[in-house]
C-alpha cells in the first residue's frame, strides 16, 4: 500500500517497508526509532534506533511474545521526544497489531475500539485473523497486567493519549452514535469525553 506513513498519535506512526527508508518522510515526522516487523528485518539506516522482529504475516505466527518489548520501545521513544515508526511490508497486518497493543496499553480501550480509531486515519489497517485472536486474548487475559507494568516501569504517562484517540474517533462519531456495535460501546464514551473537553457540542456531531 502507498500513500505514506500515517500518524496515529503524537510520536507514533504506522507505515510500510518503503516508508521506513524514505528519508523525507522520516525527517518530516521526526522519526528516531523504527519497529521493523516482517520476515527479514534488519537495521537499514545508521542514524535510526531499531527493534527488529522476525515474523510472518500468517495466522499461525505468534506475535504475543513481542508485545512487551514493543510497548517498551515505543514508550521510551516517545518519552525522549522522538517519533517511532512501526512498519511491516504493507503496513496492514503485523504493524497494525503492534500499534494496537500499544494503544490498548496507554488508554482504557480494548481491541475493537483501538482498531476503529486507527481505521479512521488508516482505512486499510487490518490484522489477519490469527493476530486478531491474539489481540482479543491479550485484552482478556494480559492487558491489565501490561498497563500495571507500564505504570511501575515508567511512572505517570505524560501524554493525553485517551484524548488523542478520542480525536481519532471524532471523525467517525456519526457512525458510532448510530451503530455502536461496529466499534464497541466504550468508543462512544470516548467520543463524548473528548467532545466535552474540546468544546464540541452534540449538535455538531449529529
Short mmCIF file of C-alpha atoms in Angstrom, two decimals:
data_model
loop_
_atom_site.label_atom_id
_atom_site.label_comp_id
_atom_site.label_asym_id
_atom_site.label_seq_id
_atom_site.Cartn_x
_atom_site.Cartn_y
_atom_site.Cartn_z
CA UNK A 1 0.00 0.00 0.00
CA UNK A 2 1.28 3.50 -0.88
CA UNK A 3 0.21 6.92 0.43
CA UNK A 4 2.98 7.18 3.04
CA UNK A 5 3.18 6.60 6.76
CA UNK A 6 0.21 7.54 8.94
CA UNK A 7 0.33 9.48 12.20
CA UNK A 8 -1.67 7.61 14.84
CA UNK A 9 -0.92 9.71 17.93
CA UNK A 10 1.93 12.06 18.81
CA UNK A 11 5.19 10.20 18.34
CA UNK A 12 3.65 7.06 16.83
CA UNK A 13 3.38 6.32 13.12
CA UNK A 14 2.23 3.31 11.11
CA UNK A 15 3.63 2.51 7.68
CA UNK A 16 5.12 0.06 5.22
CA UNK A 17 8.61 -1.04 4.22
CA UNK A 18 9.02 1.76 1.68
CA UNK A 19 8.16 4.36 4.32
CA UNK A 20 10.89 3.02 6.59
CA UNK A 21 13.56 4.04 4.05
CA UNK A 22 12.02 7.31 2.89
CA UNK A 23 14.35 9.96 4.28
CA UNK A 24 11.98 12.83 3.53
CA UNK A 25 9.11 11.22 5.42
CA UNK A 26 11.32 10.15 8.31
CA UNK A 27 12.70 13.66 8.72
CA UNK A 28 9.35 15.40 8.34
CA UNK A 29 7.79 13.24 11.05
CA UNK A 30 10.78 13.34 13.42
CA UNK A 31 11.22 9.57 13.27
CA UNK A 32 14.08 8.44 15.51
CA UNK A 33 13.02 4.85 16.27
CA UNK A 34 11.73 2.11 13.98
CA UNK A 35 9.94 -1.14 14.81
CA UNK A 36 10.57 -3.37 11.80
CA UNK A 37 8.39 -6.48 11.84
CA UNK A 38 8.46 -8.77 8.81
CA UNK A 39 10.22 -11.89 7.51
CA UNK A 40 13.71 -10.45 7.14
CA UNK A 41 14.02 -7.34 9.32
CA UNK A 42 17.36 -5.61 9.72
CA UNK A 43 18.62 -2.11 10.51
CA UNK A 44 18.60 -0.09 7.29
CA UNK A 45 19.68 3.39 8.38
CA UNK A 46 22.64 4.11 10.65
CA UNK A 47 21.04 7.06 12.41
CA UNK A 48 17.89 5.20 13.48
CA UNK A 49 17.34 3.03 16.53
CA UNK A 50 15.71 -0.28 15.58
CA UNK A 51 13.66 -3.03 17.12
CA UNK A 52 13.78 -5.82 14.52
CA UNK A 53 11.22 -8.60 14.91
CA UNK A 54 11.15 -11.65 12.66
CA UNK A 55 7.53 -12.53 11.96
CA UNK A 56 5.49 -13.79 9.02
CA UNK A 57 2.05 -12.48 8.15
CA UNK A 58 0.29 -15.79 8.72
CA UNK A 59 -2.43 -16.65 11.20
CA UNK A 60 -0.24 -19.21 13.00
CA UNK A 61 2.53 -16.68 13.73
CA UNK A 62 2.78 -15.85 17.45
CA UNK A 63 3.26 -12.12 17.98
CA UNK A 64 2.39 -12.08 21.68
CA UNK A 65 5.99 -12.78 22.68
CA UNK A 66 6.93 -9.42 21.18
CA UNK A 67 4.20 -7.32 22.77
CA UNK A 68 6.05 -6.16 25.88
CA UNK A 69 9.26 -5.30 24.03
CA UNK A 70 7.26 -3.28 21.51
CA UNK A 71 5.39 -1.32 24.16
CA UNK A 72 8.63 -0.53 25.97
CA UNK A 73 10.46 0.50 22.80
CA UNK A 74 7.68 2.80 21.60
CA UNK A 75 7.07 4.37 25.00
CA UNK A 76 10.75 5.06 25.65
CA UNK A 77 10.97 6.71 22.25
CA UNK A 78 8.03 9.00 22.93
CA UNK A 79 9.25 9.90 26.41
CA UNK A 80 12.55 11.02 24.86
CA UNK A 81 10.69 13.30 22.46
CA UNK A 82 11.26 11.12 19.41
CA UNK A 83 8.98 9.58 16.85
CA UNK A 84 8.51 5.86 16.32
CA UNK A 85 7.53 4.28 13.01
CA UNK A 86 6.06 0.80 13.21
CA UNK A 87 6.18 -0.94 9.85
CA UNK A 88 5.84 -4.34 8.21
CA UNK A 89 5.84 -4.88 4.45
CA UNK A 90 2.45 -3.41 3.51
CA UNK A 91 1.56 -1.55 6.71
CA UNK A 92 -1.65 -3.51 7.12
CA UNK A 93 -1.43 -6.51 9.46
CA UNK A 94 1.71 -7.07 11.54
CA UNK A 95 2.48 -3.40 12.13
CA UNK A 96 -1.15 -2.63 12.93
CA UNK A 97 -1.13 -5.38 15.55
CA UNK A 98 1.85 -3.79 17.32
CA UNK A 99 0.25 -0.34 17.22
CA UNK A 100 -3.00 -1.68 18.67
CA UNK A 101 -1.18 -3.35 21.56
CA UNK A 102 0.46 -0.04 22.42
CA UNK A 103 -2.78 1.95 22.17
CA UNK A 104 -4.61 -0.58 24.32
CA UNK A 105 -1.88 -0.29 26.95
CA UNK A 106 -1.79 3.51 27.16
CA UNK A 107 -5.57 4.03 27.08
CA UNK A 108 -8.56 2.28 28.60
CA UNK A 109 -9.66 0.99 25.21
CA UNK A 110 -9.73 -2.59 24.01
CA UNK A 111 -9.07 -4.27 20.68
CA UNK A 112 -12.26 -3.34 18.81
CA UNK A 113 -12.12 0.30 19.82
CA UNK A 114 -8.44 0.86 19.10
CA UNK A 115 -8.83 -0.78 15.69
CA UNK A 116 -11.76 1.53 14.95
CA UNK A 117 -9.64 4.52 15.96
CA UNK A 118 -6.71 3.50 13.76
CA UNK A 119 -9.00 2.89 10.82
CA UNK A 120 -10.26 6.46 10.94
CA UNK A 121 -6.84 7.55 9.68
CA UNK A 122 -5.60 4.36 8.00
CA UNK A 123 -8.59 2.63 6.49
CA UNK A 124 -6.75 -0.46 5.26
CA UNK A 125 -5.35 -1.35 8.70
CA UNK A 126 -6.37 -4.97 9.27
CA UNK A 127 -4.57 -7.60 11.38
CA UNK A 128 -5.03 -11.10 10.00
CA UNK A 129 -7.49 -13.41 11.75
CA UNK A 130 -4.79 -15.06 13.86
CA UNK A 131 -3.45 -11.73 15.07
CA UNK A 132 -6.98 -10.58 15.88
CA UNK A 133 -7.44 -13.64 18.07
CA UNK A 134 -4.13 -12.88 19.80
CA UNK A 135 -5.21 -9.29 20.41
CA UNK A 136 -8.53 -10.40 21.85
CA UNK A 137 -6.76 -12.91 24.10
CA UNK A 138 -4.30 -10.21 25.17
CA UNK A 139 -7.16 -7.87 26.03
CA UNK A 140 -8.94 -10.51 28.06
CA UNK A 141 -6.04 -12.06 29.96
CA UNK A 142 -2.91 -9.85 29.84
CA UNK A 143 -3.82 -6.22 29.20
CA UNK A 144 -4.47 -5.33 32.84
CA UNK A 145 -1.03 -6.61 33.83
CA UNK A 146 0.63 -4.80 30.93
CA UNK A 147 -0.91 -1.49 31.98
CA UNK A 148 0.26 -2.04 35.55
CA UNK A 149 3.76 -2.91 34.36
CA UNK A 150 3.92 0.26 32.26
CA UNK A 151 2.98 2.44 35.24
CA UNK A 152 5.51 0.74 37.51
CA UNK A 153 8.25 0.88 34.87
CA UNK A 154 7.77 4.46 33.67
CA UNK A 155 5.55 6.20 36.21
CA UNK A 156 2.86 8.66 35.18
CA UNK A 157 2.07 8.76 31.48
CA UNK A 158 2.59 12.42 30.46
CA UNK A 159 0.68 12.04 27.20
CA UNK A 160 -3.04 12.63 26.82
CA UNK A 161 -3.40 9.52 24.71
CA UNK A 162 -7.03 8.94 25.65
CA UNK A 163 -7.83 12.40 24.30
CA UNK A 164 -5.80 11.76 21.15
CA UNK A 165 -7.69 8.55 20.50
CA UNK A 166 -10.93 10.42 21.11
CA UNK A 167 -9.84 12.87 18.43
CA UNK A 168 -9.37 9.99 16.01
CA UNK A 169 -12.84 8.72 16.77
CA UNK A 170 -14.46 12.12 16.39
CA UNK A 171 -14.33 11.87 12.62
CA UNK A 172 -16.48 8.75 12.72
CA UNK A 173 -18.75 9.96 15.54
CA UNK A 174 -21.86 9.83 13.38
CA UNK A 175 -21.33 6.15 12.63
CA UNK A 176 -20.56 5.39 16.26
CA UNK A 177 -23.69 7.12 17.51
CA UNK A 178 -25.93 5.32 15.01
CA UNK A 179 -24.24 1.92 15.24
CA UNK A 180 -22.12 1.44 18.37
CA UNK A 181 -21.97 -2.30 17.69
CA UNK A 182 -19.45 -1.58 14.93
CA UNK A 183 -16.76 -0.38 17.29
CA UNK A 184 -17.75 -1.13 20.87
CA UNK A 185 -19.69 0.96 23.35
CA UNK A 186 -16.57 2.35 25.06
CA UNK A 187 -15.71 4.23 21.86
CA UNK A 188 -18.92 6.24 22.11
CA UNK A 189 -17.97 7.14 25.68
CA UNK A 190 -14.55 8.30 24.49
CA UNK A 191 -16.17 10.47 21.85
CA UNK A 192 -18.42 12.03 24.49
CA UNK A 193 -15.44 12.68 26.79
CA UNK A 194 -13.40 14.21 24.01
CA UNK A 195 -16.18 16.47 22.78
CA UNK A 196 -16.82 17.73 26.31
CA UNK A 197 -13.15 18.57 26.90
CA UNK A 198 -12.57 20.11 23.49
CA UNK A 199 -15.72 22.22 23.38
CA UNK A 200 -17.60 20.34 20.67
CA UNK A 201 -21.36 20.45 21.01
CA UNK A 202 -23.56 17.45 20.42
CA UNK A 203 -25.27 19.27 17.57
CA UNK A 204 -22.01 19.37 15.63
CA UNK A 205 -21.77 15.59 15.72
CA UNK A 206 -25.29 14.82 14.51
#
